Amino acid sequence: MHFPEAKKSLGQNFLHDMNVKRRICAAINPQEGEHIVEIGPGVGALTELLLEAGAQVTVLEKDSRFIPLLEELNNKGYKGSIKVIEGDALKDDFAHFIDEPFKLVGNLPYNIGTEIVIKALETPEKFKSITILLQKEVIERICAKPKTKDWGRLAVLCSFLSETKYLFDVPPGCFHPAPKVMSALGQLIPLEAPRYDVPLKRLSHITKQAFGQRRKMLRASLKGLISIEQMEAVGIDPQARPETLSLEDFCTLSRIES
Ligand code: SAM
């Protein structure tokens, strides 16, 4: 297949391996008539498979070069099933492109991947699932469990709001141009309600402070926010480091008023 010149600034690595494309599509599991929003469709590597499965696909692409190519899919027998939007996923309110809950998918630009996931999780009720291809290291951080090296703010927030699944690795050779690092597919299924009754903003702030200084004990990293006495009163060791705390522990800390 002939690919356009890749723009590094837009994180362009085009997926060309048909076997991997089919596996990603199977993970998304598109249903006839189901709404799917794809971010960064590029030349439509995944888009066509989603349309073939009968889904109603809305694509959001920043690179204007691809817009006519994507519009062309209307003439390939998918008329009425694809809506093409030229825009920026970091600025546009993609959560409200469709009224009913829908599936969000994307082989996302590495530099904006986490921001898009966090943005999507701010309105979890809008998404049936979020299936994303990103660098392996980021998918590992999204799906990490407590007491591992990857357990950090991203995993705490993602597991607070969703069920996360690490699906499979995608080697550099499956893309053009080949990225320097391994990629992986991850999936988040937003929960109907957060796992604990705590404001997301507060949890986000506490984890930012705690993991921002990962090597420090909580008594130091949370100084000014939560006192040693307050931590002890809820049974959390002020000498602990953040990677040893569970999601429940962070939610307990987040309930404490500053
Ligand atoms: N989905 C295609 C594929 O699998 O071959 C392309 C994936 S490529 C890694 C990322 C795509 O996201 C590119 O098409 C790029 O132009 C687009 N993109 C980059 N930044 C974007 C943004 N802020 N909003 C929407 N699309 C963006």
Short mmCIF file of C-alpha atoms and ligand atoms in Angstrom, two decimals:
data_model
loop_
_atom_site.label_atom_id
_atom_site.label_comp_id
_atom_site.label_asym_id
_atom_site.label_seq_id
_atom_site.Cartn_x
_atom_site.Cartn_y
_atom_site.Cartn_z
CA MET A 1 0.00 0.00 0.00
CA HIS A 2 1.18 3.52 -0.76
CA PHE A 3 1.29 5.77 2.32
CA PRO A 4 1.54 9.56 2.32
CA GLU A 5 4.60 11.16 3.81
CA ALA A 6 4.28 10.78 7.59
CA LYS A 7 4.23 13.93 9.72
CA LYS A 8 6.19 13.35 12.90
CA SER A 9 4.49 16.29 14.62
CA LEU A 10 1.15 14.46 14.28
CA GLY A 11 2.54 11.14 15.53
CA GLN A 12 1.85 9.44 12.22
CA ASN A 13 2.67 5.73 12.07
CA PHE A 14 0.29 3.99 9.73
CA LEU A 15 -0.82 0.46 10.48
CA HIS A 16 -0.35 -1.82 7.48
CA ASP A 17 -0.46 -5.34 8.92
CA MET A 18 -3.83 -6.80 7.93
CA ASN A 19 -3.70 -9.53 10.58
CA VAL A 20 -3.21 -6.94 13.34
CA LYS A 21 -5.93 -4.70 11.89
CA ARG A 22 -8.34 -7.67 12.01
CA ARG A 23 -7.37 -8.49 15.59
CA ILE A 24 -7.96 -4.87 16.64
CA CYS A 25 -11.30 -4.86 14.88
CA ALA A 26 -12.27 -8.13 16.62
CA ALA A 27 -11.40 -6.52 19.99
CA ILE A 28 -13.62 -3.53 19.17
CA ASN A 29 -16.34 -5.99 18.14
CA PRO A 30 -18.36 -3.57 15.98
CA GLN A 31 -22.03 -4.40 15.61
CA GLU A 32 -24.39 -3.62 12.73
CA GLY A 33 -25.63 -0.03 13.14
CA GLU A 34 -23.53 0.65 16.24
CA HIS A 35 -21.94 4.09 16.61
CA ILE A 36 -18.15 4.26 16.73
CA VAL A 37 -15.94 7.36 16.90
CA GLU A 38 -12.42 6.90 15.59
CA ILE A 39 -9.74 9.44 16.46
CA GLY A 40 -6.90 9.87 13.99
CA PRO A 41 -8.09 7.54 11.22
CA GLY A 42 -5.22 8.52 8.90
CA VAL A 43 -5.86 6.85 5.55
CA GLY A 44 -8.56 4.65 7.06
CA ALA A 45 -6.65 1.50 8.02
CA LEU A 46 -9.17 0.56 10.71
CA THR A 47 -12.06 2.64 9.45
CA GLU A 48 -12.78 0.38 6.50
CA LEU A 49 -12.95 -2.74 8.65
CA LEU A 50 -15.38 -1.01 11.03
CA LEU A 51 -17.55 0.05 8.10
CA GLU A 52 -17.40 -3.46 6.62
CA ALA A 53 -18.82 -4.75 9.89
CA GLY A 54 -21.80 -2.42 9.43
CA ALA A 55 -20.93 0.18 12.08
CA GLN A 56 -21.84 3.88 11.83
CA VAL A 57 -18.43 5.51 11.99
CA THR A 58 -17.55 9.14 12.80
CA VAL A 59 -13.89 9.95 12.24
CA LEU A 60 -11.98 12.91 13.66
CA GLU A 61 -8.74 13.72 11.83
CA LYS A 62 -6.41 16.68 12.21
CA ASP A 63 -4.41 16.26 9.00
CA SER A 64 -6.42 17.89 6.21
CA ARG A 65 -4.60 15.77 3.58
CA PHE A 66 -6.64 12.73 4.64
CA ILE A 67 -10.08 14.32 4.59
CA PRO A 68 -10.81 13.76 0.84
CA LEU A 69 -9.52 10.16 1.12
CA LEU A 70 -11.84 9.48 4.04
CA GLU A 71 -14.77 11.18 2.29
CA GLU A 72 -14.09 8.81 -0.63
CA LEU A 73 -15.28 5.93 1.57
CA ASN A 74 -18.79 7.31 0.95
CA ASN A 75 -18.37 6.27 -2.67
CA LYS A 76 -17.11 2.82 -1.78
CA GLY A 77 -20.49 1.52 -0.77
CA TYR A 78 -20.52 2.99 2.75
CA LYS A 79 -22.64 6.04 1.92
CA GLY A 80 -24.41 7.33 5.01
CA SER A 81 -22.31 5.18 7.34
CA ILE A 82 -19.29 7.46 7.63
CA LYS A 83 -19.09 11.02 8.88
CA VAL A 84 -15.77 12.80 8.46
CA ILE A 85 -14.80 15.63 10.81
CA GLU A 86 -11.62 17.65 10.36
CA GLY A 87 -10.54 18.76 13.82
CA ASP A 88 -8.37 18.31 16.86
CA ALA A 89 -9.20 15.63 19.43
CA LEU A 90 -7.58 17.69 22.16
CA LYS A 91 -9.87 20.65 21.50
CA ASP A 92 -13.06 19.19 20.05
CA ASP A 93 -15.77 17.81 22.29
CA PHE A 94 -15.74 14.31 20.77
CA ALA A 95 -17.68 12.90 23.74
CA HIS A 96 -20.73 14.70 22.37
CA PHE A 97 -20.41 13.84 18.68
CA ILE A 98 -23.13 11.21 19.18
CA ASP A 99 -26.08 11.48 21.57
CA GLU A 100 -26.15 7.85 22.70
CA PRO A 101 -23.18 5.98 24.30
CA PHE A 102 -20.70 4.80 21.67
CA LYS A 103 -17.38 3.02 21.24
CA LEU A 104 -14.24 5.15 21.01
CA VAL A 105 -11.28 3.77 19.09
CA GLY A 106 -7.94 4.95 17.80
CA ASN A 107 -4.42 4.15 16.85
CA LEU A 108 -3.51 7.28 18.72
CA PRO A 109 -0.60 9.65 18.26
CA TYR A 110 1.86 8.79 21.00
CA ASN A 111 2.20 12.36 22.22
CA ILE A 112 -1.51 12.89 22.92
CA GLY A 113 -2.71 9.37 23.79
CA THR A 114 -2.93 9.69 27.58
CA GLU A 115 -4.57 13.10 27.37
CA ILE A 116 -7.31 11.68 25.15
CA VAL A 117 -7.92 8.74 27.49
CA ILE A 118 -8.17 11.04 30.53
CA LYS A 119 -10.44 13.42 28.60
CA ALA A 120 -12.71 10.52 27.63
CA LEU A 121 -12.87 9.24 31.21
CA GLU A 122 -14.21 12.61 32.37
CA THR A 123 -17.52 11.58 30.78
CA PRO A 124 -17.41 7.80 31.22
CA GLU A 125 -21.18 7.48 30.69
CA LYS A 126 -20.67 8.48 27.03
CA PHE A 127 -18.46 5.50 26.16
CA LYS A 128 -19.33 1.82 25.83
CA SER A 129 -15.63 1.06 25.45
CA ILE A 130 -12.36 2.80 24.66
CA THR A 131 -9.99 0.71 22.56
CA ILE A 132 -6.61 2.26 21.97
CA LEU A 133 -3.33 1.41 20.34
CA LEU A 134 -0.45 3.27 21.96
CA GLN A 135 3.13 2.67 22.91
CA LYS A 136 3.36 -0.48 25.06
CA GLU A 137 4.79 1.45 27.99
CA VAL A 138 1.70 3.69 28.18
CA ILE A 139 -0.76 0.78 27.92
CA GLU A 140 1.19 -0.90 30.73
CA ARG A 141 0.81 2.25 32.83
CA ILE A 142 -2.93 2.42 32.11
CA CYS A 143 -3.52 -1.23 33.04
CA ALA A 144 -1.04 -1.46 35.95
CA LYS A 145 -1.88 -3.02 39.31
CA PRO A 146 -0.80 -1.74 42.76
CA LYS A 147 2.68 -2.62 44.03
CA THR A 148 4.17 -2.76 40.54
CA LYS A 149 6.59 -0.29 38.99
CA ASP A 150 3.92 0.93 36.55
CA TRP A 151 1.28 1.68 39.20
CA GLY A 152 0.88 5.46 39.09
CA ARG A 153 -1.61 8.26 38.70
CA LEU A 154 -2.80 7.07 35.27
CA ALA A 155 -3.62 3.54 36.50
CA VAL A 156 -5.28 4.86 39.68
CA LEU A 157 -7.58 7.19 37.70
CA CYS A 158 -8.29 4.62 34.97
CA SER A 159 -9.14 1.86 37.46
CA PHE A 160 -11.27 4.28 39.51
CA LEU A 161 -13.46 4.89 36.45
CA SER A 162 -13.14 1.78 34.30
CA GLU A 163 -12.22 -1.86 33.88
CA THR A 164 -8.86 -1.91 32.09
CA LYS A 165 -7.60 -4.72 29.87
CA TYR A 166 -4.16 -5.18 28.33
CA LEU A 167 -4.95 -6.98 25.08
CA PHE A 168 -1.83 -7.63 22.97
CA ASP A 169 1.48 -6.25 21.71
CA VAL A 170 1.98 -4.84 18.22
CA PRO A 171 5.59 -4.85 16.97
CA PRO A 172 7.12 -1.83 15.17
CA GLY A 173 7.21 -3.67 11.81
CA CYS A 174 3.39 -3.54 11.59
CA PHE A 175 3.55 0.24 11.02
CA HIS A 176 4.88 2.57 8.37
CA PRO A 177 7.14 4.21 9.27
CA ALA A 178 8.15 1.75 12.02
CA PRO A 179 8.17 3.47 15.43
CA LYS A 180 11.20 3.01 17.68
CA VAL A 181 9.22 1.27 20.40
CA MET A 182 6.77 -1.60 20.82
CA SER A 183 3.05 -0.74 20.78
CA ALA A 184 0.15 -2.45 22.51
CA LEU A 185 -3.62 -2.52 22.38
CA GLY A 186 -5.55 -1.70 25.54
CA GLN A 187 -9.24 -1.48 26.29
CA LEU A 188 -11.14 0.42 28.96
CA ILE A 189 -14.76 -0.33 29.79
CA PRO A 190 -16.11 2.65 31.76
CA LEU A 191 -18.01 1.74 34.93
CA GLU A 192 -21.56 2.97 35.49
CA ALA A 193 -20.29 4.84 38.52
CA PRO A 194 -16.78 5.33 39.94
CA ARG A 195 -15.63 2.48 42.21
CA TYR A 196 -15.68 4.72 45.29
CA ASP A 197 -17.70 7.76 46.28
CA VAL A 198 -14.95 10.38 45.93
CA PRO A 199 -14.73 13.43 43.64
CA LEU A 200 -12.49 12.70 40.64
CA LYS A 201 -10.89 16.13 40.98
CA ARG A 202 -9.73 15.44 44.51
CA LEU A 203 -8.38 11.97 43.64
CA SER A 204 -6.63 13.47 40.65
CA HIS A 205 -5.00 16.14 42.82
CA ILE A 206 -3.90 13.75 45.58
CA THR A 207 -2.39 11.27 43.11
CA LYS A 208 -0.64 14.09 41.24
CA GLN A 209 1.05 15.17 44.46
CA ALA A 210 1.85 11.65 45.64
CA PHE A 211 3.22 10.25 42.37
CA GLY A 212 4.80 13.55 41.34
CA GLN A 213 7.38 12.75 44.01
CA ARG A 214 7.25 8.96 43.81
CA ARG A 215 10.35 8.30 45.86
CA LYS A 216 9.18 10.43 48.76
CA MET A 217 7.10 9.16 51.66
CA LEU A 218 3.47 10.30 51.75
CA ARG A 219 4.17 12.47 54.79
CA ALA A 220 6.48 14.58 52.59
CA SER A 221 4.67 14.47 49.23
CA LEU A 222 1.24 15.22 50.76
CA LYS A 223 2.51 17.84 53.19
CA GLY A 224 0.10 20.77 53.34
CA LEU A 225 -2.73 18.62 51.97
CA ILE A 226 -3.08 15.83 54.54
CA SER A 227 -1.35 15.78 57.93
CA ILE A 228 0.49 12.83 59.45
CA GLU A 229 -2.22 12.58 62.13
CA GLN A 230 -4.98 12.49 59.51
CA MET A 231 -3.21 9.68 57.64
CA GLU A 232 -2.74 7.69 60.81
CA ALA A 233 -6.38 8.21 61.78
CA VAL A 234 -7.51 6.38 58.62
CA GLY A 235 -4.87 3.65 58.96
CA ILE A 236 -2.48 4.80 56.24
CA ASP A 237 1.22 4.75 57.05
CA PRO A 238 2.67 8.26 56.51
CA GLN A 239 6.02 6.61 55.80
CA ALA A 240 4.62 4.60 52.89
CA ARG A 241 5.53 5.38 49.29
CA PRO A 242 2.71 5.87 46.78
CA GLU A 243 3.23 2.67 44.75
CA THR A 244 2.35 0.57 47.82
CA LEU A 245 -1.13 2.12 48.16
CA SER A 246 -4.22 0.54 46.62
CA LEU A 247 -6.95 2.44 44.79
CA GLU A 248 -9.07 2.13 47.94
CA ASP A 249 -6.25 3.72 50.01
CA PHE A 250 -6.05 6.67 47.63
CA CYS A 251 -9.82 7.09 47.82
CA THR A 252 -9.64 7.00 51.62
CA LEU A 253 -7.02 9.77 51.53
CA SER A 254 -9.12 11.74 49.06
CA ARG A 255 -12.04 11.83 51.51
CA ILE A 256 -9.95 13.75 54.05
CA GLU A 257 -10.65 17.46 54.01
CA SER A 258 -7.56 19.67 53.76
N1 SAM B 1 -5.38 5.23 12.34
C1 SAM B 1 -4.32 5.32 11.35
C2 SAM B 1 -3.64 3.99 11.24
O1 SAM B 1 -3.85 3.13 12.12
O2 SAM B 1 -2.90 3.76 10.28
C3 SAM B 1 -3.32 6.43 11.67
C4 SAM B 1 -2.69 6.35 13.04
S1 SAM B 1 -1.43 7.55 13.35
C5 SAM B 1 -0.56 6.75 14.69
C6 SAM B 1 -2.25 8.87 14.23
C7 SAM B 1 -3.29 9.65 13.45
O3 SAM B 1 -3.85 10.66 14.31
C8 SAM B 1 -2.77 10.41 12.25
O4 SAM B 1 -3.65 10.24 11.17
C9 SAM B 1 -2.73 11.88 12.70
O5 SAM B 1 -2.84 12.81 11.65
C10 SAM B 1 -3.90 11.93 13.64
N2 SAM B 1 -3.84 12.99 14.66
C11 SAM B 1 -2.73 13.48 15.28
N3 SAM B 1 -3.05 14.39 16.20
C12 SAM B 1 -4.42 14.48 16.18
C13 SAM B 1 -5.36 15.27 16.90
N4 SAM B 1 -4.96 16.12 17.84
N5 SAM B 1 -6.67 15.13 16.62
C14 SAM B 1 -7.08 14.25 15.67
N6 SAM B 1 -6.23 13.48 14.94
C15 SAM B 1 -4.92 13.60 15.20
#
